[in-house]
Amino acid sequence: MPHTPEQTSEASLGLKRGDLVLDTATGRVGEVMDNRWNRYQLRPLGGGREWHANPRNIVTPRTNGPRCEECRRIKSAYYAASHEGDREAAARWTTEMGLHQRAAHP
């Protein structure tokens, strides 16, 4: 029986709206907006034009144990900025997390 566009034939990755992921097909980091039609709809950090990503090309952040205190602080600030609709601050916190990850968690 064929699938309608709303039905997914691929297993969900368990991602929620607002989760940050890497689309390996494009090399872009995006925020999950939705999951339909066998694709995830992603939005660039800080806003912009959304795009669709194949679940097979999505990589989620590594979870090699508990986050350090600085990771928790940055993540909390990112979610606060996102909740307030401050896209510029959210983008700055995303950059800060990337810098921190490279320096503290190579």
PDB file of C-alpha atoms in Angstrom:
ATOM      1  CA  MET A   1       0.000   0.000   0.000  1.00  0.00           C
ATOM      2  CA  PRO A   2       1.523   3.378  -0.960  1.00  0.00           C
ATOM      3  CA  HIS A   3       2.296   5.959   1.664  1.00  0.00           C
ATOM      4  CA  THR A   4       0.671   9.343   1.730  1.00  0.00           C
ATOM      5  CA  PRO A   5       3.059  12.302   2.146  1.00  0.00           C
ATOM      6  CA  GLU A   6       2.165  12.542   5.844  1.00  0.00           C
ATOM      7  CA  GLN A   7       3.105   8.922   6.517  1.00  0.00           C
ATOM      8  CA  THR A   8       6.718   8.098   7.079  1.00  0.00           C
ATOM      9  CA  SER A   9       8.267   4.825   6.034  1.00  0.00           C
ATOM     10  CA  GLU A  10      11.563   5.592   7.772  1.00  0.00           C
ATOM     11  CA  ALA A  11      12.111   5.375  11.492  1.00  0.00           C
ATOM     12  CA  SER A  12      12.088   8.678  13.304  1.00  0.00           C
ATOM     13  CA  LEU A  13      15.368   9.753  14.859  1.00  0.00           C
ATOM     14  CA  GLY A  14      13.498  10.899  17.939  1.00  0.00           C
ATOM     15  CA  LEU A  15      14.414  14.520  17.330  1.00  0.00           C
ATOM     16  CA  LYS A  16      12.257  17.310  18.694  1.00  0.00           C
ATOM     17  CA  ARG A  17      11.576  20.807  17.421  1.00  0.00           C
ATOM     18  CA  GLY A  18      14.516  22.988  18.403  1.00  0.00           C
ATOM     19  CA  ASP A  19      17.151  20.209  18.425  1.00  0.00           C
ATOM     20  CA  LEU A  20      20.386  21.114  16.667  1.00  0.00           C
ATOM     21  CA  VAL A  21      21.674  18.717  14.011  1.00  0.00           C
ATOM     22  CA  LEU A  22      24.210  18.512  11.199  1.00  0.00           C
ATOM     23  CA  ASP A  23      22.993  17.752   7.677  1.00  0.00           C
ATOM     24  CA  THR A  24      25.970  15.868   6.228  1.00  0.00           C
ATOM     25  CA  ALA A  25      24.628  16.199   2.664  1.00  0.00           C
ATOM     26  CA  THR A  26      24.957  19.982   2.791  1.00  0.00           C
ATOM     27  CA  GLY A  27      27.445  20.418   5.644  1.00  0.00           C
ATOM     28  CA  ARG A  28      25.006  22.791   7.325  1.00  0.00           C
ATOM     29  CA  VAL A  29      23.949  22.918  10.960  1.00  0.00           C
ATOM     30  CA  GLY A  30      20.249  23.448  11.464  1.00  0.00           C
ATOM     31  CA  GLU A  31      17.480  23.539  14.006  1.00  0.00           C
ATOM     32  CA  VAL A  32      14.768  20.887  13.647  1.00  0.00           C
ATOM     33  CA  MET A  33      11.443  22.475  12.738  1.00  0.00           C
ATOM     34  CA  ASP A  34       9.374  19.459  11.667  1.00  0.00           C
ATOM     35  CA  ASN A  35       9.487  15.835  10.488  1.00  0.00           C
ATOM     36  CA  ARG A  36       7.251  15.012   7.521  1.00  0.00           C
ATOM     37  CA  TRP A  37       7.339  13.330   4.158  1.00  0.00           C
ATOM     38  CA  ASN A  38      10.326  11.139   5.107  1.00  0.00           C
ATOM     39  CA  ARG A  39      12.403  14.280   5.669  1.00  0.00           C
ATOM     40  CA  TYR A  40      13.336  16.616   8.484  1.00  0.00           C
ATOM     41  CA  GLN A  41      12.676  20.273   7.921  1.00  0.00           C
ATOM     42  CA  LEU A  42      15.657  22.267   9.204  1.00  0.00           C
ATOM     43  CA  ARG A  43      16.174  25.998   9.656  1.00  0.00           C
ATOM     44  CA  PRO A  44      19.539  27.736   9.721  1.00  0.00           C
ATOM     45  CA  LEU A  45      20.640  28.944  13.128  1.00  0.00           C
ATOM     46  CA  GLY A  46      19.584  32.520  13.583  1.00  0.00           C
ATOM     47  CA  GLY A  47      16.815  32.157  10.995  1.00  0.00           C
ATOM     48  CA  GLY A  48      16.652  31.998   7.241  1.00  0.00           C
ATOM     49  CA  ARG A  49      15.285  29.736   4.526  1.00  0.00           C
ATOM     50  CA  GLU A  50      14.412  26.241   5.717  1.00  0.00           C
ATOM     51  CA  TRP A  51      15.478  23.106   3.876  1.00  0.00           C
ATOM     52  CA  HIS A  52      14.605  19.415   3.908  1.00  0.00           C
ATOM     53  CA  ALA A  53      17.130  16.801   5.004  1.00  0.00           C
ATOM     54  CA  ASN A  54      17.086  13.056   4.591  1.00  0.00           C
ATOM     55  CA  PRO A  55      17.195  11.341   8.018  1.00  0.00           C
ATOM     56  CA  ARG A  56      20.131   9.232   6.784  1.00  0.00           C
ATOM     57  CA  ASN A  57      22.173  12.437   6.423  1.00  0.00           C
ATOM     58  CA  ILE A  58      21.436  13.815   9.888  1.00  0.00           C
ATOM     59  CA  VAL A  59      24.024  13.615  12.623  1.00  0.00           C
ATOM     60  CA  THR A  60      23.114  14.528  16.163  1.00  0.00           C
ATOM     61  CA  PRO A  61      25.555  15.914  18.721  1.00  0.00           C
ATOM     62  CA  ARG A  62      27.673  13.318  20.473  1.00  0.00           C
ATOM     63  CA  THR A  63      26.669  12.411  23.969  1.00  0.00           C
ATOM     64  CA  ASN A  64      29.815  10.890  25.430  1.00  0.00           C
ATOM     65  CA  GLY A  65      28.713  11.170  29.010  1.00  0.00           C
ATOM     66  CA  PRO A  66      27.397  14.075  31.026  1.00  0.00           C
ATOM     67  CA  ARG A  67      27.854  17.614  29.800  1.00  0.00           C
ATOM     68  CA  CYS A  68      30.305  19.843  31.570  1.00  0.00           C
ATOM     69  CA  GLU A  69      29.054  22.890  33.480  1.00  0.00           C
ATOM     70  CA  GLU A  70      30.063  25.245  30.657  1.00  0.00           C
ATOM     71  CA  CYS A  71      28.108  23.132  28.129  1.00  0.00           C
ATOM     72  CA  ARG A  72      25.029  23.342  30.345  1.00  0.00           C
ATOM     73  CA  ARG A  73      25.450  27.114  30.773  1.00  0.00           C
ATOM     74  CA  ILE A  74      25.778  27.729  27.019  1.00  0.00           C
ATOM     75  CA  LYS A  75      22.885  25.409  26.165  1.00  0.00           C
ATOM     76  CA  SER A  76      20.666  27.110  28.725  1.00  0.00           C
ATOM     77  CA  ALA A  77      21.527  30.540  27.312  1.00  0.00           C
ATOM     78  CA  TYR A  78      20.840  29.304  23.764  1.00  0.00           C
ATOM     79  CA  TYR A  79      17.386  27.984  24.695  1.00  0.00           C
ATOM     80  CA  ALA A  80      16.560  31.186  26.598  1.00  0.00           C
ATOM     81  CA  ALA A  81      17.491  33.299  23.564  1.00  0.00           C
ATOM     82  CA  SER A  82      15.525  31.004  21.241  1.00  0.00           C
ATOM     83  CA  HIS A  83      12.473  31.112  23.497  1.00  0.00           C
ATOM     84  CA  GLU A  84      12.623  34.926  23.522  1.00  0.00           C
ATOM     85  CA  GLY A  85      12.902  34.977  19.729  1.00  0.00           C
ATOM     86  CA  ASP A  86      16.373  36.570  19.796  1.00  0.00           C
ATOM     87  CA  ARG A  87      17.873  34.869  16.734  1.00  0.00           C
ATOM     88  CA  GLU A  88      21.114  36.829  16.837  1.00  0.00           C
ATOM     89  CA  ALA A  89      21.816  35.853  20.440  1.00  0.00           C
ATOM     90  CA  ALA A  90      20.891  32.226  19.685  1.00  0.00           C
ATOM     91  CA  ALA A  91      23.346  32.204  16.773  1.00  0.00           C
ATOM     92  CA  ARG A  92      26.077  33.694  19.003  1.00  0.00           C
ATOM     93  CA  TRP A  93      25.471  31.013  21.648  1.00  0.00           C
ATOM     94  CA  THR A  94      25.654  28.323  18.953  1.00  0.00           C
ATOM     95  CA  THR A  95      29.026  29.668  17.861  1.00  0.00           C
ATOM     96  CA  GLU A  96      30.127  29.797  21.488  1.00  0.00           C
ATOM     97  CA  MET A  97      29.168  26.137  21.929  1.00  0.00           C
ATOM     98  CA  GLY A  98      31.172  25.151  18.856  1.00  0.00           C
ATOM     99  CA  LEU A  99      34.238  26.997  20.127  1.00  0.00           C
ATOM    100  CA  HIS A 100      33.848  25.473  23.572  1.00  0.00           C
ATOM    101  CA  GLN A 101      33.400  21.957  22.147  1.00  0.00           C
ATOM    102  CA  ARG A 102      36.568  22.250  20.079  1.00  0.00           C
ATOM    103  CA  ALA A 103      38.598  23.592  22.987  1.00  0.00           C
ATOM    104  CA  ALA A 104      37.280  21.500  25.867  1.00  0.00           C
ATOM    105  CA  HIS A 105      35.991  18.294  24.240  1.00  0.00           C
ATOM    106  CA  PRO A 106      38.257  17.464  21.258  1.00  0.00           C
TER     107      PRO A 106
END
